[in-house]
Short mmCIF file of C-alpha atoms in Angstrom, two decimals:
data_model
loop_
_atom_site.label_atom_id
_atom_site.label_comp_id
_atom_site.label_asym_id
_atom_site.label_seq_id
_atom_site.Cartn_x
_atom_site.Cartn_y
_atom_site.Cartn_z
CA MET A 1 -95.84 -31.97 128.26
CA SER A 2 -92.44 -31.49 126.65
CA LEU A 3 -89.53 -33.38 128.17
CA THR A 4 -86.11 -31.80 128.39
CA GLU A 5 -82.98 -33.49 127.08
CA SER A 6 -81.90 -34.00 130.70
CA ARG A 7 -85.03 -35.92 131.68
CA LEU A 8 -85.20 -37.92 128.47
CA LYS A 9 -81.59 -39.01 128.65
CA TYR A 10 -81.76 -39.68 132.37
CA ASP A 11 -84.63 -42.12 131.91
CA ARG A 12 -82.88 -43.67 128.92
CA ARG A 13 -79.68 -43.92 130.99
CA ASP A 14 -77.86 -42.14 128.19
CA TYR A 15 -74.84 -40.36 129.66
CA ARG A 16 -74.00 -38.44 126.47
CA MET A 17 -75.46 -34.95 126.40
CA ASP A 18 -75.09 -32.48 123.55
CA ALA A 19 -75.87 -29.27 125.42
CA LEU A 20 -75.66 -27.81 128.90
CA PRO A 21 -78.70 -28.72 131.01
CA GLU A 22 -81.71 -26.50 131.65
CA GLY A 23 -80.61 -25.97 135.27
CA ILE A 24 -77.58 -23.87 136.22
CA ALA A 25 -76.57 -23.35 139.86
CA ILE A 26 -74.05 -20.60 140.55
CA GLU A 27 -72.49 -20.19 143.97
CA THR A 28 -72.24 -16.40 143.95
CA ILE A 29 -70.67 -16.49 147.43
CA MET A 30 -69.18 -19.22 149.60
CA GLY A 31 -69.73 -17.78 153.03
CA CYS A 32 -72.53 -17.03 155.47
CA ASN A 33 -73.35 -14.80 158.42
CA LEU A 34 -75.09 -17.62 160.35
CA ARG A 35 -73.68 -20.69 162.10
CA CYS A 36 -76.40 -23.28 161.56
CA PRO A 37 -75.36 -26.62 163.13
CA MET A 38 -76.60 -28.67 160.15
CA CYS A 39 -74.40 -26.83 157.63
CA ALA A 40 -70.73 -27.07 156.61
CA VAL A 41 -70.30 -23.41 155.62
CA PRO A 42 -69.56 -22.04 159.14
CA ASN A 43 -66.50 -24.32 159.34
CA PRO A 44 -64.95 -24.37 155.87
CA ALA A 45 -61.43 -25.14 157.07
CA THR A 46 -62.47 -28.43 158.67
CA GLU A 47 -65.72 -29.35 156.90
CA MET A 48 -65.08 -28.02 153.38
CA ASN A 49 -61.57 -29.23 152.65
CA GLY A 50 -59.94 -25.92 153.48
CA ARG A 51 -62.08 -23.71 151.24
CA GLN A 52 -62.17 -20.04 152.13
CA VAL A 53 -64.89 -17.41 152.09
CA THR A 54 -65.09 -16.39 148.43
CA LEU A 55 -67.03 -13.77 146.49
CA MET A 56 -67.53 -14.56 142.82
CA SER A 57 -66.04 -11.84 140.65
CA MET A 58 -68.11 -9.89 138.16
CA GLU A 59 -65.76 -10.98 135.38
CA MET A 60 -66.29 -14.65 136.21
CA PHE A 61 -70.05 -14.21 136.49
CA HIS A 62 -70.19 -12.56 133.07
CA SER A 63 -68.16 -15.44 131.63
CA ILE A 64 -70.60 -18.00 133.03
CA ILE A 65 -73.69 -16.14 131.80
CA ASP A 66 -72.13 -15.74 128.34
CA GLN A 67 -71.47 -19.49 128.16
CA ILE A 68 -74.99 -20.56 129.17
CA SER A 69 -77.00 -18.06 127.14
CA ASP A 70 -77.46 -20.00 123.92
CA ARG A 71 -81.03 -20.48 125.19
CA PRO A 72 -83.08 -19.54 128.28
CA ARG A 73 -82.30 -21.54 131.40
CA ALA A 74 -83.27 -21.69 135.07
CA VAL A 75 -80.42 -20.07 137.00
CA MET A 76 -80.12 -20.52 140.77
CA LEU A 77 -77.80 -17.95 142.31
CA THR A 78 -77.17 -20.01 145.45
CA ILE A 79 -75.38 -23.25 146.30
CA MET A 80 -73.56 -22.96 149.65
CA GLY A 81 -73.69 -19.60 151.39
CA GLU A 82 -75.85 -16.52 151.75
CA PRO A 83 -76.15 -14.72 148.39
CA LEU A 84 -77.38 -11.42 149.86
CA LEU A 85 -73.95 -10.95 151.44
CA HIS A 86 -72.55 -10.40 147.94
CA PRO A 87 -72.46 -6.64 147.25
CA ARG A 88 -73.25 -7.23 143.55
CA ILE A 89 -76.08 -9.75 143.95
CA VAL A 90 -78.71 -7.35 142.56
CA ASP A 91 -76.47 -6.78 139.53
CA PHE A 92 -76.10 -10.55 139.14
CA VAL A 93 -79.89 -10.91 139.06
CA SER A 94 -80.22 -8.11 136.52
CA ILE A 95 -77.53 -9.61 134.25
CA THR A 96 -79.17 -13.03 134.48
CA LYS A 97 -82.56 -11.61 133.50
CA GLN A 98 -81.17 -9.48 130.67
CA ALA A 99 -79.68 -12.67 129.21
CA GLY A 100 -83.17 -14.18 129.11
CA HIS A 101 -82.96 -16.61 132.03
CA HIS A 102 -85.24 -17.44 134.95
CA ALA A 103 -83.48 -16.12 138.08
CA ALA A 104 -83.85 -17.60 141.57
CA LEU A 105 -82.04 -17.57 144.88
CA ILE A 106 -82.28 -19.00 148.40
CA THR A 107 -81.62 -16.73 151.36
CA ASN A 108 -81.70 -16.90 155.15
CA GLY A 109 -83.49 -13.53 155.02
CA THR A 110 -81.32 -11.75 157.57
CA LYS A 111 -80.13 -9.20 154.99
CA LEU A 112 -83.39 -8.95 153.06
CA THR A 113 -84.30 -5.38 153.97
CA ARG A 114 -87.27 -3.64 152.42
CA ASP A 115 -84.94 -1.71 150.09
CA ARG A 116 -83.17 -4.92 149.07
CA SER A 117 -86.52 -6.57 148.32
CA LEU A 118 -87.48 -3.64 146.10
CA ALA A 119 -84.11 -3.78 144.34
CA LEU A 120 -84.47 -7.51 143.65
CA LEU A 121 -87.97 -6.93 142.28
CA ASP A 122 -86.68 -4.14 140.05
CA ALA A 123 -83.90 -6.44 138.82
CA GLY A 124 -86.52 -9.02 137.83
CA LEU A 125 -85.89 -11.84 140.32
CA ASP A 126 -88.42 -14.57 139.51
CA HIS A 127 -88.23 -16.81 142.56
CA LEU A 128 -87.03 -16.26 146.12
CA THR A 129 -86.96 -18.94 148.80
CA MET A 130 -86.37 -17.93 152.42
CA SER A 131 -85.16 -20.43 155.00
CA VAL A 132 -86.98 -19.99 158.32
CA ASP A 133 -86.85 -22.86 160.83
CA GLY A 134 -89.24 -22.34 163.71
CA PHE A 135 -92.32 -20.33 164.59
CA THR A 136 -91.05 -18.83 167.83
CA LYS A 137 -87.97 -16.78 168.65
CA ALA A 138 -86.42 -19.45 170.88
CA THR A 139 -86.80 -22.25 168.35
CA TYR A 140 -85.63 -20.21 165.37
CA GLU A 141 -82.56 -18.74 167.05
CA ARG A 142 -81.55 -22.12 168.49
CA GLN A 143 -81.36 -23.61 164.98
CA ARG A 144 -80.44 -20.57 162.87
CA VAL A 145 -77.58 -19.54 165.12
CA GLY A 146 -76.67 -15.88 164.71
CA GLY A 147 -80.01 -14.89 163.24
CA THR A 148 -82.52 -12.60 164.94
CA TYR A 149 -86.09 -13.81 164.72
CA GLU A 150 -87.69 -10.36 164.77
CA THR A 151 -85.47 -9.18 161.91
CA VAL A 152 -86.23 -12.17 159.71
CA ARG A 153 -89.99 -11.97 160.37
CA ARG A 154 -89.99 -8.25 159.57
CA ASN A 155 -88.00 -8.82 156.39
CA LEU A 156 -90.37 -11.59 155.30
CA ASP A 157 -93.41 -9.41 155.99
CA ASP A 158 -91.88 -6.54 154.01
CA LEU A 159 -91.01 -8.84 151.09
CA ILE A 160 -94.56 -10.20 150.90
CA GLN A 161 -96.00 -6.68 151.10
CA VAL A 162 -93.84 -5.05 148.42
CA ASN A 163 -94.29 -8.05 146.15
CA ALA A 164 -98.07 -7.76 146.52
CA GLU A 165 -97.91 -4.04 145.79
CA ARG A 166 -96.18 -4.87 142.49
CA GLY A 167 -98.78 -7.49 141.56
CA ASN A 168 -96.87 -10.50 142.93
CA PRO A 169 -94.38 -10.90 140.06
CA MET A 170 -91.99 -12.89 142.28
CA ARG A 171 -92.70 -16.39 143.53
CA ILE A 172 -92.01 -16.57 147.28
CA ASP A 173 -91.40 -19.93 148.97
CA LEU A 174 -90.30 -20.92 152.46
CA ASN A 175 -87.92 -23.70 153.52
CA TYR A 176 -88.29 -25.20 156.99
CA VAL A 177 -85.73 -27.81 158.07
CA VAL A 178 -87.48 -30.32 160.31
CA THR A 179 -85.36 -31.42 163.29
CA ASP A 180 -86.09 -32.65 166.77
CA GLY A 181 -85.96 -29.01 167.82
CA THR A 182 -88.34 -27.57 165.21
CA ALA A 183 -90.85 -30.35 164.54
CA HIS A 184 -93.28 -29.25 167.25
CA GLU A 185 -93.84 -25.85 165.59
CA GLN A 186 -94.57 -27.04 162.05
CA GLU A 187 -98.32 -26.76 162.36
CA ASP A 188 -98.30 -23.23 163.75
CA PHE A 189 -95.78 -22.18 161.08
CA TYR A 190 -97.89 -23.67 158.30
CA ARG A 191 -101.10 -22.05 159.49
CA ALA A 192 -99.44 -18.66 159.74
CA PHE A 193 -97.62 -18.62 156.40
CA ALA A 194 -99.30 -21.04 153.97
CA PRO A 195 -101.88 -18.41 152.95
CA ARG A 196 -99.14 -15.84 152.32
CA VAL A 197 -96.57 -17.68 150.18
CA ARG A 198 -96.65 -20.07 147.22
CA THR A 199 -95.08 -23.13 148.85
CA ILE A 200 -93.75 -24.25 152.21
CA ASN A 201 -91.15 -26.99 151.95
CA PHE A 202 -90.77 -29.00 155.15
CA LEU A 203 -87.33 -30.45 154.51
CA PRO A 204 -85.96 -33.55 156.25
CA LEU A 205 -82.68 -33.25 158.10
CA THR A 206 -79.74 -34.24 155.88
CA ASP A 207 -76.07 -34.95 156.49
CA TRP A 208 -75.13 -33.81 152.97
CA GLY A 209 -74.57 -37.22 151.45
CA GLY A 210 -72.96 -38.72 154.54
CA GLN A 211 -70.30 -36.02 154.73
CA LEU A 212 -71.36 -33.99 157.76
CA GLN A 213 -71.64 -35.06 161.39
CA ILE A 214 -75.00 -33.76 162.56
CA PRO A 215 -75.31 -32.84 166.27
CA SER A 216 -77.40 -35.44 168.09
CA ALA A 217 -79.68 -32.71 169.46
CA LEU A 218 -81.07 -32.17 165.96
CA GLY A 219 -82.03 -35.83 165.47
CA LYS A 220 -80.90 -38.48 163.03
CA PRO A 221 -80.74 -37.78 159.28
CA ALA A 222 -82.52 -40.24 157.02
CA ARG A 223 -80.25 -42.99 155.75
CA ALA A 224 -80.53 -45.48 152.90
CA ALA A 225 -79.91 -48.63 154.95
CA GLY A 226 -80.99 -51.71 153.03
CA ARG A 227 -81.70 -49.75 149.84
CA GLN A 228 -79.81 -49.80 146.55
CA ARG A 229 -78.00 -46.89 144.95
CA ALA A 230 -79.60 -45.48 141.84
CA VAL A 231 -78.43 -43.19 139.05
CA CYS A 232 -78.50 -39.58 140.32
CA TYR A 233 -80.46 -37.03 138.30
CA ALA A 234 -78.25 -34.15 139.52
CA LEU A 235 -75.60 -35.27 137.00
CA TRP A 236 -78.09 -34.79 134.16
CA GLY A 237 -80.26 -31.89 135.27
CA THR A 238 -78.00 -29.16 136.65
CA MET A 239 -74.57 -27.67 136.04
CA PHE A 240 -73.06 -26.51 139.35
CA ILE A 241 -70.32 -23.84 139.52
CA SER A 242 -68.63 -22.80 142.76
CA ALA A 243 -67.74 -19.27 143.86
CA GLU A 244 -64.17 -20.00 142.79
CA GLY A 245 -65.46 -20.89 139.32
CA ARG A 246 -64.91 -24.61 139.72
CA ALA A 247 -67.41 -27.08 138.28
CA MET A 248 -69.08 -29.35 140.85
CA LEU A 249 -71.15 -32.52 140.51
CA CYS A 250 -73.85 -31.27 142.88
CA CYS A 251 -74.28 -29.34 146.11
CA ALA A 252 -72.84 -32.32 148.04
CA ASP A 253 -69.58 -31.77 146.14
CA PHE A 254 -68.92 -28.76 148.40
CA ARG A 255 -65.50 -30.14 149.36
CA GLN A 256 -64.53 -30.16 145.68
CA GLU A 257 -62.77 -33.49 146.02
CA THR A 258 -63.73 -34.24 142.43
CA GLU A 259 -61.19 -31.58 141.40
CA LEU A 260 -63.16 -30.67 138.29
CA PRO A 261 -61.80 -27.86 136.08
CA THR A 262 -62.65 -24.19 136.52
CA VAL A 263 -64.32 -21.94 133.97
CA ALA A 264 -60.96 -20.18 133.59
CA GLU A 265 -59.37 -23.45 132.49
CA ARG A 266 -62.01 -24.91 130.20
CA PRO A 267 -65.41 -23.93 128.72
CA LEU A 268 -68.43 -25.12 130.71
CA LEU A 269 -69.80 -27.12 127.79
CA ASP A 270 -66.52 -28.97 127.42
CA ILE A 271 -66.47 -29.80 131.14
CA TRP A 272 -70.10 -30.97 130.93
CA ARG A 273 -69.42 -33.20 127.91
CA THR A 274 -66.22 -34.75 129.24
CA ASP A 275 -65.45 -34.54 132.97
CA ILE A 276 -69.02 -34.62 134.27
CA GLN A 277 -70.02 -37.03 131.52
CA ALA A 278 -67.43 -39.44 132.90
CA HIS A 279 -69.29 -39.39 136.22
CA ARG A 280 -72.64 -39.90 134.46
CA ARG A 281 -71.16 -42.90 132.71
CA LYS A 282 -69.93 -44.32 136.02
CA HIS A 283 -73.43 -44.02 137.49
CA VAL A 284 -74.97 -45.74 134.48
CA ASN A 285 -72.47 -48.57 135.06
CA ASP A 286 -73.38 -48.73 138.78
CA GLN A 287 -70.06 -47.29 139.91
CA PHE A 288 -70.55 -45.04 142.93
CA ASP A 289 -67.13 -45.38 144.52
CA SER A 290 -65.76 -41.83 144.15
CA ALA A 291 -66.41 -38.76 146.31
CA PRO A 292 -68.95 -37.39 146.99
CA CYS A 293 -71.02 -40.27 145.60
CA ALA A 294 -69.31 -42.94 147.70
CA THR A 295 -71.03 -41.94 150.94
CA CYS A 296 -74.21 -40.44 149.49
CA HIS A 297 -77.56 -42.02 150.34
CA LEU A 298 -79.81 -39.31 148.92
CA ASN A 299 -80.69 -41.26 145.77
CA ALA A 300 -81.51 -44.82 146.75
CA VAL A 301 -84.35 -47.15 145.80
CA ASP A 302 -85.82 -50.41 147.02
CA VAL A 303 -85.78 -52.18 143.65
CA ARG A 304 -83.45 -51.97 140.66
CA ILE A 305 -83.94 -53.40 137.17
CA SER A 306 -81.25 -54.41 134.71
CA ALA A 307 -80.10 -52.25 131.83
CA LEU A 308 -81.42 -54.92 129.44
CA GLN A 309 -84.90 -54.79 130.98
CA ARG A 310 -84.90 -51.00 130.72
CA ARG A 311 -83.91 -51.10 127.05
CA ARG A 312 -86.64 -53.63 126.27
CA VAL A 313 -89.36 -51.50 127.87
CA LEU A 314 -88.19 -48.32 126.15
CA VAL A 315 -88.04 -50.08 122.76
CA SER A 316 -91.53 -51.46 123.35
CA GLU A 317 -92.83 -47.95 124.06
CA ARG A 318 -91.28 -46.58 120.88
CA LEU A 319 -92.75 -49.39 118.80
CA GLU A 320 -96.20 -48.80 120.27
CA THR A 321 -95.92 -45.09 119.50
CA LEU A 322 -94.99 -45.96 115.91
CA ARG A 323 -97.91 -48.43 115.58
CA ARG A 324 -100.33 -45.78 116.76
CA ALA A 325 -99.02 -43.33 114.21
CA VAL A 326 -99.28 -45.85 111.38
CA VAL A 327 -102.55 -47.67 112.18
CA PRO A 328 -105.58 -45.35 112.53
CA GLU A 329 -107.80 -45.97 115.53
CA ARG A 330 -110.81 -46.69 113.32
CA LEU A 331 -109.01 -49.69 111.78
CA ARG A 332 -108.49 -51.40 115.10
CA SER A 333 -110.89 -54.07 116.28
CA ALA A 334 -113.33 -53.31 119.07
CA ALA A 335 -111.40 -55.59 121.41
CA ALA A 336 -108.13 -53.82 120.55
CA ARG A 337 -109.70 -50.44 121.25
CA VAL A 338 -110.91 -51.66 124.65
CA ARG A 339 -107.45 -52.98 125.51
CA ARG A 340 -105.88 -49.73 124.43
CA ALA A 341 -108.31 -47.63 126.46
CA ARG A 342 -107.59 -49.74 129.53
CA ARG A 343 -103.82 -49.44 129.03
CA ASP A 344 -103.99 -45.70 128.30
CA ALA A 345 -105.56 -44.82 131.64
CA PRO A 346 -103.22 -43.24 134.22
CA HIS A 347 -101.96 -45.39 137.04
CA GLY A 348 -100.10 -44.82 140.27
CA ARG A 349 -100.20 -45.25 144.01
CA ILE A 350 -100.80 -43.43 147.27
CA ASP A 351 -97.76 -43.93 149.51
CA VAL A 352 -98.98 -42.00 152.54
CA PRO A 353 -101.12 -41.95 154.56
CA LEU A 354 -101.48 -45.69 154.99
CA ALA A 355 -104.91 -47.28 154.97
CA GLY A 356 -106.51 -47.13 158.42
CA ALA A 357 -103.93 -44.63 159.68
CA ASP A 358 -104.69 -42.51 162.71
CA VAL A 359 -103.93 -38.94 161.65
CA ALA A 360 -103.91 -35.52 163.23
CA ALA A 361 -102.99 -31.94 162.39
CA LEU A 362 -101.13 -31.70 159.04
CA VAL A 363 -101.18 -34.91 157.04
CA PRO A 364 -98.90 -35.41 153.99
CA VAL A 365 -100.68 -37.09 151.08
CA GLN A 366 -97.97 -38.36 148.75
CA GLY A 367 -97.49 -40.88 145.99
CA TRP A 368 -96.98 -41.05 142.25
CA ALA A 369 -99.02 -41.02 139.05
CA LEU A 370 -98.06 -41.86 135.47
CA GLY A 371 -99.70 -41.34 132.12
CA TYR A 372 -99.08 -43.64 129.18
CA LEU A 373 -96.96 -42.70 126.14
CA ASP A 374 -98.05 -39.22 124.97
CA HIS A 375 -100.65 -38.86 127.74
CA TRP A 376 -99.52 -36.69 130.63
CA ILE A 377 -100.96 -35.83 134.02
CA GLU A 378 -102.83 -32.54 134.08
CA ARG A 379 -104.27 -32.52 137.61
CA VAL A 380 -104.18 -34.56 140.80
CA ASP A 381 -107.14 -33.99 143.14
CA VAL A 382 -107.31 -35.02 146.78
CA ARG A 383 -110.86 -35.86 147.83
CA VAL A 384 -112.20 -36.42 151.31
CA ASP A 385 -115.62 -38.06 151.66
CA GLY A 386 -116.24 -37.47 147.96
CA VAL A 387 -115.47 -33.73 148.06
CA VAL A 388 -112.34 -32.23 146.50
CA HIS A 389 -110.20 -30.91 149.32
CA GLY A 390 -107.49 -29.48 147.05
CA ALA A 391 -105.11 -30.12 144.15
CA ALA A 392 -101.77 -31.80 144.77
CA ALA A 393 -98.57 -30.62 143.13
CA TRP A 394 -97.27 -33.16 140.60
CA GLY A 395 -93.93 -33.77 138.87
CA PHE A 396 -91.48 -34.38 141.70
CA PRO A 397 -88.50 -36.70 141.10
CA ARG A 398 -89.24 -40.36 141.87
CA ALA A 399 -86.21 -42.45 140.95
CA ASP A 400 -87.86 -45.50 142.50
CA VAL A 401 -90.80 -45.32 140.10
CA GLY A 402 -88.47 -44.79 137.17
CA GLU A 403 -86.76 -48.04 138.13
CA ILE A 404 -89.91 -50.11 138.41
CA TYR A 405 -91.71 -48.52 135.44
CA PRO A 406 -89.07 -47.43 132.91
CA GLY A 407 -90.18 -44.83 130.44
CA GLU A 408 -89.31 -41.37 129.21
CA GLY A 409 -90.17 -38.91 131.95
CA HIS A 410 -91.27 -41.62 134.37
CA SER A 411 -88.76 -40.66 137.05
CA PHE A 412 -90.60 -37.34 137.55
CA CYS A 413 -94.10 -38.36 138.56
CA GLY A 414 -94.38 -37.75 142.30
CA PHE A 415 -97.27 -35.80 143.82
CA GLY A 416 -97.65 -34.13 147.19
CA TYR A 417 -100.39 -32.42 149.15
CA LEU A 418 -100.70 -31.28 152.76
CA LEU A 419 -104.10 -32.13 154.21
CA ASP A 420 -105.15 -30.02 157.17
CA SER A 421 -107.12 -32.57 159.15
CA ARG A 422 -108.42 -29.90 161.52
CA THR A 423 -110.86 -28.94 158.78
CA LEU A 424 -112.44 -32.38 159.33
CA ALA A 425 -114.43 -33.80 162.23
CA ASN A 426 -112.73 -36.40 164.39
CA GLY A 427 -113.50 -39.92 163.27
CA PRO A 428 -113.20 -42.02 160.08
CA HIS A 429 -113.06 -40.38 156.66
CA THR A 430 -112.61 -41.67 153.13
CA LEU A 431 -109.60 -40.26 151.30
CA GLU A 432 -109.16 -40.58 147.54
CA VAL A 433 -106.62 -39.33 145.02
CA VAL A 434 -108.06 -38.74 141.55
CA VAL A 435 -105.74 -38.30 138.56
CA HIS A 436 -106.74 -36.53 135.34
CA ASP A 437 -104.71 -36.65 132.11
CA ASN A 438 -104.78 -34.71 128.85
CA ALA A 439 -106.86 -37.43 127.16
CA ALA A 440 -109.84 -36.86 129.49
CA HIS A 441 -109.10 -39.93 131.61
CA SER A 442 -109.99 -39.62 135.30
CA VAL A 443 -108.78 -42.43 137.52
CA VAL A 444 -109.07 -43.00 141.26
CA LEU A 445 -105.61 -44.18 142.32
CA GLY A 446 -106.83 -45.52 145.61
CA THR A 447 -109.37 -45.20 148.37
CA ARG A 448 -108.28 -45.13 151.99
CA THR A 449 -110.02 -44.82 155.31
CA ILE A 450 -108.19 -42.52 157.68
CA ASN A 451 -109.11 -41.88 161.28
CA VAL A 452 -108.85 -38.24 162.29
CA ALA A 453 -107.99 -37.86 165.95
CA ASN A 454 -107.05 -34.27 166.66
CA ARG A 455 -106.02 -33.82 170.26
CA ALA A 456 -103.85 -31.29 172.05
CA ALA A 457 -100.95 -33.71 171.96
CA ALA A 458 -101.29 -34.05 168.22
CA ARG A 459 -99.86 -30.58 167.74
CA ALA A 460 -96.40 -32.07 168.35
CA ALA A 461 -96.81 -34.63 165.59
CA ARG A 462 -93.88 -34.58 163.18
CA ILE A 463 -94.31 -34.29 159.42
CA PRO A 464 -91.50 -36.54 158.12
CA LEU A 465 -91.77 -35.84 154.40
CA THR A 466 -91.62 -32.77 152.19
CA ALA A 467 -94.99 -31.05 152.38
CA ILE A 468 -96.47 -28.85 149.72
CA GLY A 469 -98.29 -25.78 150.95
#
């Protein structure tokens, strides 16, 4: 597994970066045709510091693509707003692909007609995520205000069909924001669409880093009460550019209170190496007092370690790597080989479900797994009663693990799996997570007894964490 400069330097807490990151997010339009109550875009005058509906110009888009095309990158053509409202969005996708990049966008699907789906496929779009909250018309239209459920469902069906007819070149995902008004339909939604798309992301309700007042009818966003702020990977992993061409720290910088330069004023690389680097440096020095970081609770951990401790662990890892390169394995004593084999095995933890938990319907199985030095995780299996139920996705950001176990790449070791407990009989079952690495190690991270109790009432059970379909 090769680690990018962003991930290496993030885990080293090195704020100096030589090149633009592998992730580029371009806000092709700041504006939307829906009025979702959990979003700032419908009220830009009051919620977005007076920003106005803006279409990115073709000239500006070309300038951005020219500046990022020294090597292939992952380009997201959405930040705030609905990209399919831009009349040149298909051209933007085509230009992005012709420059050698991976092209993706997120859409509410209201304007994703069959012809538009075909045009995006022809342009080479690699990854499309549609946001659909709710399985029924009433639930969907209550949360996605201004959208028509039948239109979105038809557009999604057409997208899946034309993509299949082309051999499925485009990855299709779904986002589902879980609120008090949509939680009860998660299971039906999952059962209907999990077989038809790559991933379903059940997203927790957010207040955009403490900046947006969420209506009480939607529920309470997760907060970081009692937790400590940690260095935010967004400042290392992605360059954000608004529809006006202004650099942003992240999507939570939608008010642009950072007042970063625009691409018309300075080159992106210069902004990345100076202005945004200054914010990276502040984070490394535990300074989170400026907007939008001051109110943000999206990157918090339970335990922090000192910079000195981190440096010591990283130096120890480098020395061990050097020793292994210099001293052949055959020259080590038998006892040393045993110790090394024990240390080389993957380790990790199951966070949920808890041991002895009563579960029903869809059950998130989540945790983290780490390899040692040059050993990386190749597969994470979820077993029930000794039988593999499925493979979990691995590699999600886990800043908390990176704090407790410093190491290069260690902050990106989370796994997730959605266990459909209705495939199991009611009663106790043994759940295991088995991790396999590239050195042929297979380790059981933990064994848990869970009690399946599927009842009619269980269909309203809420899935509080991101679930992988």
